[in-house]
């Protein structure tokens, strides 16, 4: 059973940890700078469509269990909706709404022709077998497929989903439409129409953003200590690429805790250990501390690359980094942002710093539609050009409006989406 609704109006509250309200707050600040009229604000702030689906699954035990899934399409003025699907116990509609809106702004910051969407299923993948995960993915896909398609909405991996999840999604969609439709999803295995370089793209974008920001601060990689939160697709690969560029990674964490070494961690060896044991803990030669403590370690660069609401009004004052590069979506709350700004910490916002993933997702979608596949070198060179140009575009807005980098990124992207919306006009 599924239900399509338009989004309810949002009520203002001071809840620091509601990511949709955080997004709306930054949106309003940027819209004020642009002098955007109230009607257009209302259109652009609200998600266009929200779908909630029940996902009944026969578990391995033979018991029937019903999961809940969401897909939110925030805005498709600039093209099909684009955005990941996450599996986690704490997925909720406000989170998915915020993530969908961030995708709209992110796609506009890097100027790829997509709108924003996001999906999620409330489940704990650690407690599910591969068979159960496959059945959830297939039934969830069947539930939302009326609003999916290469020209409508193109999902991708996010927290706790991966290439295999995308392969199941692509197959389920293709079986329903009676033809193999690779462009319905990105982040697929290369053998199924995935793009070379997609797996590393978000981490690579983080590394490029970090390099550009360091130049602004007059710092050099070899003199920069980095703390990374998260050791998955973004944090793990980001840490490996930063390590390769000569940064000293002094700490990295996962959901179980952090490891640290002031002399720098051997990140490739850490990743081998993580793959083998499933945890960072126990890595030889590193001390162990909590994830929260790791955020406050002395360093030049902090890369939160795990989840939302990690730098908050409670710990922002104790953050020692000079630069925060947001690999995760929404890791810094709005009150924390204000504290960091006062301390003179430069924050490269999520909608710029982690846009490498959606950029290469765009390349993947283009390749699938062309039926012609690029070399990894071409992917990485094109990604590099887009990330550097986007960084410079945001930097120029930052100088022009004398605002934080986050508000500059919102100004740039809202302006791009609003001008397309005005050109298209209001369908009635
Ligand atoms: P992932 O599932 O591959 O990895 C998540 C990592 O974070 C894991 O190592 C997990 O153990 C760790 N983690 C979870 N909670 C933690 C906590 N409280 N403290 C420390 N570590 C914790 O997910 P991912 O794809 O790397 O996504 C991470 C973030 O990046 C999310 O916010 C996601 O929305 C964002 N993002 C991902 C992509 C992408 O291409 N995968 C693109 C843009 C943004």
PDB file of C-alpha atoms in Angstrom, residues 92-339:
ATOM      1  CA  UNK A  92      12.621   9.636   9.293  1.00  0.00           C
ATOM      2  CA  UNK A  93      10.675  11.830   6.926  1.00  0.00           C
ATOM      3  CA  UNK A  94      12.171  15.154   8.040  1.00  0.00           C
ATOM      4  CA  UNK A  95      15.657  13.757   7.521  1.00  0.00           C
ATOM      5  CA  UNK A  96      14.781  12.483   4.034  1.00  0.00           C
ATOM      6  CA  UNK A  97      13.156  15.841   3.213  1.00  0.00           C
ATOM      7  CA  UNK A  98      16.290  17.721   4.221  1.00  0.00           C
ATOM      8  CA  UNK A  99      18.530  15.330   2.293  1.00  0.00           C
ATOM      9  CA  UNK A 100      16.325  15.728  -0.809  1.00  0.00           C
ATOM     10  CA  UNK A 101      16.496  19.524  -0.589  1.00  0.00           C
ATOM     11  CA  UNK A 102      20.272  19.425  -0.121  1.00  0.00           C
ATOM     12  CA  UNK A 103      20.446  17.365  -3.319  1.00  0.00           C
ATOM     13  CA  UNK A 104      18.606  20.121  -5.218  1.00  0.00           C
ATOM     14  CA  UNK A 105      21.107  22.701  -3.991  1.00  0.00           C
ATOM     15  CA  UNK A 106      24.094  20.381  -4.471  1.00  0.00           C
ATOM     16  CA  UNK A 107      23.229  19.604  -8.102  1.00  0.00           C
ATOM     17  CA  UNK A 108      22.843  23.321  -8.755  1.00  0.00           C
ATOM     18  CA  UNK A 109      26.177  24.196  -7.054  1.00  0.00           C
ATOM     19  CA  UNK A 110      28.064  21.871  -9.417  1.00  0.00           C
ATOM     20  CA  UNK A 111      25.675  22.783 -12.232  1.00  0.00           C
ATOM     21  CA  UNK A 112      24.602  19.270 -13.251  1.00  0.00           C
ATOM     22  CA  UNK A 113      21.123  19.053 -14.816  1.00  0.00           C
ATOM     23  CA  UNK A 114      19.318  17.313 -11.970  1.00  0.00           C
ATOM     24  CA  UNK A 115      16.860  18.203  -9.242  1.00  0.00           C
ATOM     25  CA  UNK A 116      16.965  16.762  -5.742  1.00  0.00           C
ATOM     26  CA  UNK A 117      15.526  13.561  -4.327  1.00  0.00           C
ATOM     27  CA  UNK A 118      16.327  11.163  -1.512  1.00  0.00           C
ATOM     28  CA  UNK A 119      15.042   7.885  -0.150  1.00  0.00           C
ATOM     29  CA  UNK A 120      15.303   5.815   2.967  1.00  0.00           C
ATOM     30  CA  UNK A 121      14.113   2.630   4.583  1.00  0.00           C
ATOM     31  CA  UNK A 122      13.763   2.279   8.356  1.00  0.00           C
ATOM     32  CA  UNK A 123      15.750  -0.886   9.093  1.00  0.00           C
ATOM     33  CA  UNK A 124      18.954  -2.007  10.770  1.00  0.00           C
ATOM     34  CA  UNK A 125      21.082  -3.637   8.045  1.00  0.00           C
ATOM     35  CA  UNK A 126      23.400  -5.128  10.692  1.00  0.00           C
ATOM     36  CA  UNK A 127      20.524  -7.357  11.799  1.00  0.00           C
ATOM     37  CA  UNK A 128      19.445  -8.410   8.294  1.00  0.00           C
ATOM     38  CA  UNK A 129      20.739 -11.227   6.084  1.00  0.00           C
ATOM     39  CA  UNK A 130      21.729 -10.587   2.453  1.00  0.00           C
ATOM     40  CA  UNK A 131      18.502 -12.320   1.377  1.00  0.00           C
ATOM     41  CA  UNK A 132      16.379 -10.077   3.601  1.00  0.00           C
ATOM     42  CA  UNK A 133      18.217  -6.968   2.340  1.00  0.00           C
ATOM     43  CA  UNK A 134      17.619  -8.048  -1.253  1.00  0.00           C
ATOM     44  CA  UNK A 135      13.893  -8.621  -0.616  1.00  0.00           C
ATOM     45  CA  UNK A 136      13.572  -5.222   1.121  1.00  0.00           C
ATOM     46  CA  UNK A 137      15.353  -3.503  -1.781  1.00  0.00           C
ATOM     47  CA  UNK A 138      13.208  -5.188  -4.419  1.00  0.00           C
ATOM     48  CA  UNK A 139       9.895  -4.560  -2.659  1.00  0.00           C
ATOM     49  CA  UNK A 140      10.873  -0.943  -1.848  1.00  0.00           C
ATOM     50  CA  UNK A 141      11.791  -0.407  -5.516  1.00  0.00           C
ATOM     51  CA  UNK A 142       8.477  -1.886  -6.660  1.00  0.00           C
ATOM     52  CA  UNK A 143       6.708   0.419  -4.199  1.00  0.00           C
ATOM     53  CA  UNK A 144       8.320   3.634  -5.464  1.00  0.00           C
ATOM     54  CA  UNK A 145       8.792   2.723  -9.129  1.00  0.00           C
ATOM     55  CA  UNK A 146       5.858   4.811 -10.382  1.00  0.00           C
ATOM     56  CA  UNK A 147       7.934   7.899  -9.659  1.00  0.00           C
ATOM     57  CA  UNK A 148      11.350   6.484 -10.725  1.00  0.00           C
ATOM     58  CA  UNK A 149      12.943   6.435 -14.177  1.00  0.00           C
ATOM     59  CA  UNK A 150      15.950   7.852 -16.042  1.00  0.00           C
ATOM     60  CA  UNK A 151      13.943  11.012 -16.859  1.00  0.00           C
ATOM     61  CA  UNK A 152      12.094  11.190 -13.538  1.00  0.00           C
ATOM     62  CA  UNK A 153      14.147  10.187 -10.536  1.00  0.00           C
ATOM     63  CA  UNK A 154      17.488   8.404 -10.416  1.00  0.00           C
ATOM     64  CA  UNK A 155      18.584   6.962  -7.018  1.00  0.00           C
ATOM     65  CA  UNK A 156      22.150   6.219  -5.882  1.00  0.00           C
ATOM     66  CA  UNK A 157      23.844   4.658  -2.829  1.00  0.00           C
ATOM     67  CA  UNK A 158      23.980   6.391   0.528  1.00  0.00           C
ATOM     68  CA  UNK A 159      24.485   5.228   4.115  1.00  0.00           C
ATOM     69  CA  UNK A 160      24.394   1.406   4.341  1.00  0.00           C
ATOM     70  CA  UNK A 161      23.560   0.878   0.671  1.00  0.00           C
ATOM     71  CA  UNK A 162      26.094   0.017  -2.002  1.00  0.00           C
ATOM     72  CA  UNK A 163      26.697  -1.185  -5.564  1.00  0.00           C
ATOM     73  CA  UNK A 164      24.868  -4.454  -4.874  1.00  0.00           C
ATOM     74  CA  UNK A 165      21.791  -2.570  -3.601  1.00  0.00           C
ATOM     75  CA  UNK A 166      21.805  -0.498  -6.795  1.00  0.00           C
ATOM     76  CA  UNK A 167      22.125  -3.660  -8.923  1.00  0.00           C
ATOM     77  CA  UNK A 168      18.983  -5.130  -7.259  1.00  0.00           C
ATOM     78  CA  UNK A 169      17.167  -1.823  -7.765  1.00  0.00           C
ATOM     79  CA  UNK A 170      18.126  -1.677 -11.450  1.00  0.00           C
ATOM     80  CA  UNK A 171      17.083  -5.291 -11.994  1.00  0.00           C
ATOM     81  CA  UNK A 172      13.711  -4.869 -10.242  1.00  0.00           C
ATOM     82  CA  UNK A 173      12.913  -1.727 -12.239  1.00  0.00           C
ATOM     83  CA  UNK A 174      14.045  -3.383 -15.496  1.00  0.00           C
ATOM     84  CA  UNK A 175      11.928  -6.511 -14.883  1.00  0.00           C
ATOM     85  CA  UNK A 176       8.847  -4.324 -14.402  1.00  0.00           C
ATOM     86  CA  UNK A 177       9.366  -2.169 -17.516  1.00  0.00           C
ATOM     87  CA  UNK A 178      10.437  -5.220 -19.578  1.00  0.00           C
ATOM     88  CA  UNK A 179      13.773  -3.780 -20.686  1.00  0.00           C
ATOM     89  CA  UNK A 180      17.173  -3.341 -19.129  1.00  0.00           C
ATOM     90  CA  UNK A 181      17.260   0.271 -17.961  1.00  0.00           C
ATOM     91  CA  UNK A 182      20.695   0.963 -16.559  1.00  0.00           C
ATOM     92  CA  UNK A 183      20.194   4.755 -16.318  1.00  0.00           C
ATOM     93  CA  UNK A 184      17.500   4.397 -13.634  1.00  0.00           C
ATOM     94  CA  UNK A 185      20.162   4.286 -10.951  1.00  0.00           C
ATOM     95  CA  UNK A 186      23.806   5.292 -10.465  1.00  0.00           C
ATOM     96  CA  UNK A 187      26.538   3.845  -8.289  1.00  0.00           C
ATOM     97  CA  UNK A 188      26.014   0.439  -9.941  1.00  0.00           C
ATOM     98  CA  UNK A 189      28.718  -2.164 -10.472  1.00  0.00           C
ATOM     99  CA  UNK A 190      30.807  -1.294 -13.563  1.00  0.00           C
ATOM    100  CA  UNK A 191      29.691  -4.550 -15.240  1.00  0.00           C
ATOM    101  CA  UNK A 192      26.076  -3.293 -15.113  1.00  0.00           C
ATOM    102  CA  UNK A 193      26.704   0.158 -16.585  1.00  0.00           C
ATOM    103  CA  UNK A 194      28.375   1.764 -13.588  1.00  0.00           C
ATOM    104  CA  UNK A 195      30.993   4.444 -14.105  1.00  0.00           C
ATOM    105  CA  UNK A 196      34.663   4.033 -13.485  1.00  0.00           C
ATOM    106  CA  UNK A 197      35.632   6.324 -10.611  1.00  0.00           C
ATOM    107  CA  UNK A 198      32.128   6.510  -9.075  1.00  0.00           C
ATOM    108  CA  UNK A 199      33.034   4.537  -5.960  1.00  0.00           C
ATOM    109  CA  UNK A 200      35.853   6.979  -5.143  1.00  0.00           C
ATOM    110  CA  UNK A 201      34.094  10.112  -6.457  1.00  0.00           C
ATOM    111  CA  UNK A 202      32.722  11.568  -3.220  1.00  0.00           C
ATOM    112  CA  UNK A 203      35.993  11.003  -1.361  1.00  0.00           C
ATOM    113  CA  UNK A 204      37.893  12.448  -4.330  1.00  0.00           C
ATOM    114  CA  UNK A 205      35.661  15.533  -4.298  1.00  0.00           C
ATOM    115  CA  UNK A 206      36.321  15.912  -0.565  1.00  0.00           C
ATOM    116  CA  UNK A 207      40.059  15.715  -1.238  1.00  0.00           C
ATOM    117  CA  UNK A 208      39.850  18.357  -4.004  1.00  0.00           C
ATOM    118  CA  UNK A 209      37.725  20.676  -1.805  1.00  0.00           C
ATOM    119  CA  UNK A 210      40.220  20.244   1.006  1.00  0.00           C
ATOM    120  CA  UNK A 211      43.118  21.170  -1.274  1.00  0.00           C
ATOM    121  CA  UNK A 212      41.364  24.284  -2.634  1.00  0.00           C
ATOM    122  CA  UNK A 213      40.390  25.411   0.883  1.00  0.00           C
ATOM    123  CA  UNK A 214      43.920  24.868   2.227  1.00  0.00           C
ATOM    124  CA  UNK A 215      45.237  27.157  -0.515  1.00  0.00           C
ATOM    125  CA  UNK A 216      42.818  29.842   0.705  1.00  0.00           C
ATOM    126  CA  UNK A 217      44.174  29.460   4.237  1.00  0.00           C
ATOM    127  CA  UNK A 218      47.810  29.372   3.116  1.00  0.00           C
ATOM    128  CA  UNK A 219      48.333  25.860   4.532  1.00  0.00           C
ATOM    129  CA  UNK A 220      50.102  22.896   2.953  1.00  0.00           C
ATOM    130  CA  UNK A 221      49.012  19.224   2.995  1.00  0.00           C
ATOM    131  CA  UNK A 222      52.265  17.975   4.529  1.00  0.00           C
ATOM    132  CA  UNK A 223      51.828  20.365   7.475  1.00  0.00           C
ATOM    133  CA  UNK A 224      48.177  19.508   7.975  1.00  0.00           C
ATOM    134  CA  UNK A 225      46.867  17.027  10.521  1.00  0.00           C
ATOM    135  CA  UNK A 226      43.482  15.599   9.583  1.00  0.00           C
ATOM    136  CA  UNK A 227      40.759  14.002  11.710  1.00  0.00           C
ATOM    137  CA  UNK A 228      38.217  11.982   9.706  1.00  0.00           C
ATOM    138  CA  UNK A 229      34.873  10.889  11.141  1.00  0.00           C
ATOM    139  CA  UNK A 230      33.432   7.882   9.279  1.00  0.00           C
ATOM    140  CA  UNK A 231      35.288   5.100   7.497  1.00  0.00           C
ATOM    141  CA  UNK A 232      32.798   4.169   4.793  1.00  0.00           C
ATOM    142  CA  UNK A 233      32.504   5.220   1.184  1.00  0.00           C
ATOM    143  CA  UNK A 234      33.155   8.906   1.893  1.00  0.00           C
ATOM    144  CA  UNK A 235      35.320   8.847   5.046  1.00  0.00           C
ATOM    145  CA  UNK A 236      37.353   5.736   4.259  1.00  0.00           C
ATOM    146  CA  UNK A 237      38.078   6.580   0.637  1.00  0.00           C
ATOM    147  CA  UNK A 238      38.480  10.286   1.470  1.00  0.00           C
ATOM    148  CA  UNK A 239      41.059   9.380   4.131  1.00  0.00           C
ATOM    149  CA  UNK A 240      42.936   7.134   1.700  1.00  0.00           C
ATOM    150  CA  UNK A 241      43.104   9.857  -0.958  1.00  0.00           C
ATOM    151  CA  UNK A 242      44.149  12.540   1.545  1.00  0.00           C
ATOM    152  CA  UNK A 243      46.817  10.185   2.915  1.00  0.00           C
ATOM    153  CA  UNK A 244      48.090   9.639  -0.636  1.00  0.00           C
ATOM    154  CA  UNK A 245      48.310  13.448  -1.096  1.00  0.00           C
ATOM    155  CA  UNK A 246      50.630  13.701   1.916  1.00  0.00           C
ATOM    156  CA  UNK A 247      48.245  14.778   4.706  1.00  0.00           C
ATOM    157  CA  UNK A 248      48.837  13.304   8.149  1.00  0.00           C
ATOM    158  CA  UNK A 249      45.627  11.491   9.178  1.00  0.00           C
ATOM    159  CA  UNK A 250      45.851  11.554  12.977  1.00  0.00           C
ATOM    160  CA  UNK A 251      42.455   9.963  13.663  1.00  0.00           C
ATOM    161  CA  UNK A 252      39.635   8.112  11.963  1.00  0.00           C
ATOM    162  CA  UNK A 253      36.423   6.788  13.479  1.00  0.00           C
ATOM    163  CA  UNK A 254      33.539   4.463  12.756  1.00  0.00           C
ATOM    164  CA  UNK A 255      30.266   3.896  14.581  1.00  0.00           C
ATOM    165  CA  UNK A 256      32.059   1.900  17.290  1.00  0.00           C
ATOM    166  CA  UNK A 257      34.719   4.511  18.159  1.00  0.00           C
ATOM    167  CA  UNK A 258      37.906   6.196  16.974  1.00  0.00           C
ATOM    168  CA  UNK A 259      41.572   5.305  16.619  1.00  0.00           C
ATOM    169  CA  UNK A 260      44.347   7.891  16.737  1.00  0.00           C
ATOM    170  CA  UNK A 261      48.083   8.304  16.379  1.00  0.00           C
ATOM    171  CA  UNK A 262      49.691  11.758  16.625  1.00  0.00           C
ATOM    172  CA  UNK A 263      52.429  10.686  14.196  1.00  0.00           C
ATOM    173  CA  UNK A 264      49.811   9.809  11.573  1.00  0.00           C
ATOM    174  CA  UNK A 265      47.996   6.563  10.760  1.00  0.00           C
ATOM    175  CA  UNK A 266      48.970   4.229   7.948  1.00  0.00           C
ATOM    176  CA  UNK A 267      45.555   4.564   6.287  1.00  0.00           C
ATOM    177  CA  UNK A 268      45.883   1.785   3.651  1.00  0.00           C
ATOM    178  CA  UNK A 269      46.793  -0.615   6.499  1.00  0.00           C
ATOM    179  CA  UNK A 270      43.870   0.725   8.580  1.00  0.00           C
ATOM    180  CA  UNK A 271      41.496  -0.031   5.691  1.00  0.00           C
ATOM    181  CA  UNK A 272      42.825  -3.585   5.345  1.00  0.00           C
ATOM    182  CA  UNK A 273      42.295  -4.065   9.103  1.00  0.00           C
ATOM    183  CA  UNK A 274      38.753  -2.648   8.859  1.00  0.00           C
ATOM    184  CA  UNK A 275      37.878  -4.961   5.973  1.00  0.00           C
ATOM    185  CA  UNK A 276      39.237  -7.952   7.848  1.00  0.00           C
ATOM    186  CA  UNK A 277      37.708  -7.288  11.303  1.00  0.00           C
ATOM    187  CA  UNK A 278      34.705  -5.052  10.529  1.00  0.00           C
ATOM    188  CA  UNK A 279      35.960  -2.456  13.048  1.00  0.00           C
ATOM    189  CA  UNK A 280      38.720   0.128  13.380  1.00  0.00           C
ATOM    190  CA  UNK A 281      39.295  -0.836  17.017  1.00  0.00           C
ATOM    191  CA  UNK A 282      42.253  -3.103  17.564  1.00  0.00           C
ATOM    192  CA  UNK A 283      44.429  -1.515  14.865  1.00  0.00           C
ATOM    193  CA  UNK A 284      48.025  -2.043  16.061  1.00  0.00           C
ATOM    194  CA  UNK A 285      49.934   1.041  17.184  1.00  0.00           C
ATOM    195  CA  UNK A 286      46.899   3.317  17.589  1.00  0.00           C
ATOM    196  CA  UNK A 287      45.232   4.510  20.771  1.00  0.00           C
ATOM    197  CA  UNK A 288      41.475   4.197  21.087  1.00  0.00           C
ATOM    198  CA  UNK A 289      39.047   6.957  22.042  1.00  0.00           C
ATOM    199  CA  UNK A 290      35.396   7.781  21.567  1.00  0.00           C
ATOM    200  CA  UNK A 291      34.153   9.265  18.318  1.00  0.00           C
ATOM    201  CA  UNK A 292      33.074  12.418  20.181  1.00  0.00           C
ATOM    202  CA  UNK A 293      36.561  12.861  21.695  1.00  0.00           C
ATOM    203  CA  UNK A 294      38.165  12.462  18.270  1.00  0.00           C
ATOM    204  CA  UNK A 295      36.248  15.449  16.893  1.00  0.00           C
ATOM    205  CA  UNK A 296      37.986  17.659  19.447  1.00  0.00           C
ATOM    206  CA  UNK A 297      41.558  16.497  18.792  1.00  0.00           C
ATOM    207  CA  UNK A 298      44.146  19.112  17.782  1.00  0.00           C
ATOM    208  CA  UNK A 299      44.281  19.208  13.963  1.00  0.00           C
ATOM    209  CA  UNK A 300      44.198  21.590  11.037  1.00  0.00           C
ATOM    210  CA  UNK A 301      41.425  19.807   9.096  1.00  0.00           C
ATOM    211  CA  UNK A 302      38.308  18.025  10.343  1.00  0.00           C
ATOM    212  CA  UNK A 303      36.374  15.900   7.854  1.00  0.00           C
ATOM    213  CA  UNK A 304      33.017  14.810   9.292  1.00  0.00           C
ATOM    214  CA  UNK A 305      32.010  12.037   6.872  1.00  0.00           C
ATOM    215  CA  UNK A 306      29.556   9.883   8.820  1.00  0.00           C
ATOM    216  CA  UNK A 307      26.171  11.359   9.557  1.00  0.00           C
ATOM    217  CA  UNK A 308      24.166  14.470  10.539  1.00  0.00           C
ATOM    218  CA  UNK A 309      24.353  16.625  13.675  1.00  0.00           C
ATOM    219  CA  UNK A 310      27.892  15.791  14.790  1.00  0.00           C
ATOM    220  CA  UNK A 311      29.200  19.338  15.333  1.00  0.00           C
ATOM    221  CA  UNK A 312      26.609  21.006  17.539  1.00  0.00           C
ATOM    222  CA  UNK A 313      26.221  23.896  19.980  1.00  0.00           C
ATOM    223  CA  UNK A 314      27.526  21.450  22.636  1.00  0.00           C
ATOM    224  CA  UNK A 315      30.969  20.764  21.115  1.00  0.00           C
ATOM    225  CA  UNK A 316      31.599  23.460  18.461  1.00  0.00           C
ATOM    226  CA  UNK A 317      33.531  25.614  20.912  1.00  0.00           C
ATOM    227  CA  UNK A 318      35.991  22.783  21.524  1.00  0.00           C
ATOM    228  CA  UNK A 319      36.676  22.047  17.827  1.00  0.00           C
ATOM    229  CA  UNK A 320      40.346  22.863  17.184  1.00  0.00           C
ATOM    230  CA  UNK A 321      40.457  22.502  13.386  1.00  0.00           C
ATOM    231  CA  UNK A 322      40.983  25.585  11.216  1.00  0.00           C
ATOM    232  CA  UNK A 323      39.121  23.959   8.348  1.00  0.00           C
ATOM    233  CA  UNK A 324      36.041  21.713   8.330  1.00  0.00           C
ATOM    234  CA  UNK A 325      35.337  19.886   5.070  1.00  0.00           C
ATOM    235  CA  UNK A 326      31.863  18.346   5.226  1.00  0.00           C
ATOM    236  CA  UNK A 327      31.983  14.903   3.651  1.00  0.00           C
ATOM    237  CA  UNK A 328      28.662  13.973   5.290  1.00  0.00           C
ATOM    238  CA  UNK A 329      25.372  15.717   4.643  1.00  0.00           C
ATOM    239  CA  UNK A 330      24.362  18.064   7.448  1.00  0.00           C
ATOM    240  CA  UNK A 331      27.105  17.231   9.982  1.00  0.00           C
ATOM    241  CA  UNK A 332      27.107  20.772  11.420  1.00  0.00           C
ATOM    242  CA  UNK A 333      23.988  22.228  13.048  1.00  0.00           C
ATOM    243  CA  UNK A 334      23.035  25.860  12.426  1.00  0.00           C
ATOM    244  CA  UNK A 335      23.994  27.065  15.963  1.00  0.00           C
ATOM    245  CA  UNK A 336      27.337  25.240  15.640  1.00  0.00           C
ATOM    246  CA  UNK A 337      27.922  26.962  12.322  1.00  0.00           C
ATOM    247  CA  UNK A 338      27.594  30.345  14.010  1.00  0.00           C
ATOM    248  CA  UNK A 339      30.095  29.330  16.722  1.00  0.00           C
TER     249      UNK A 339
END
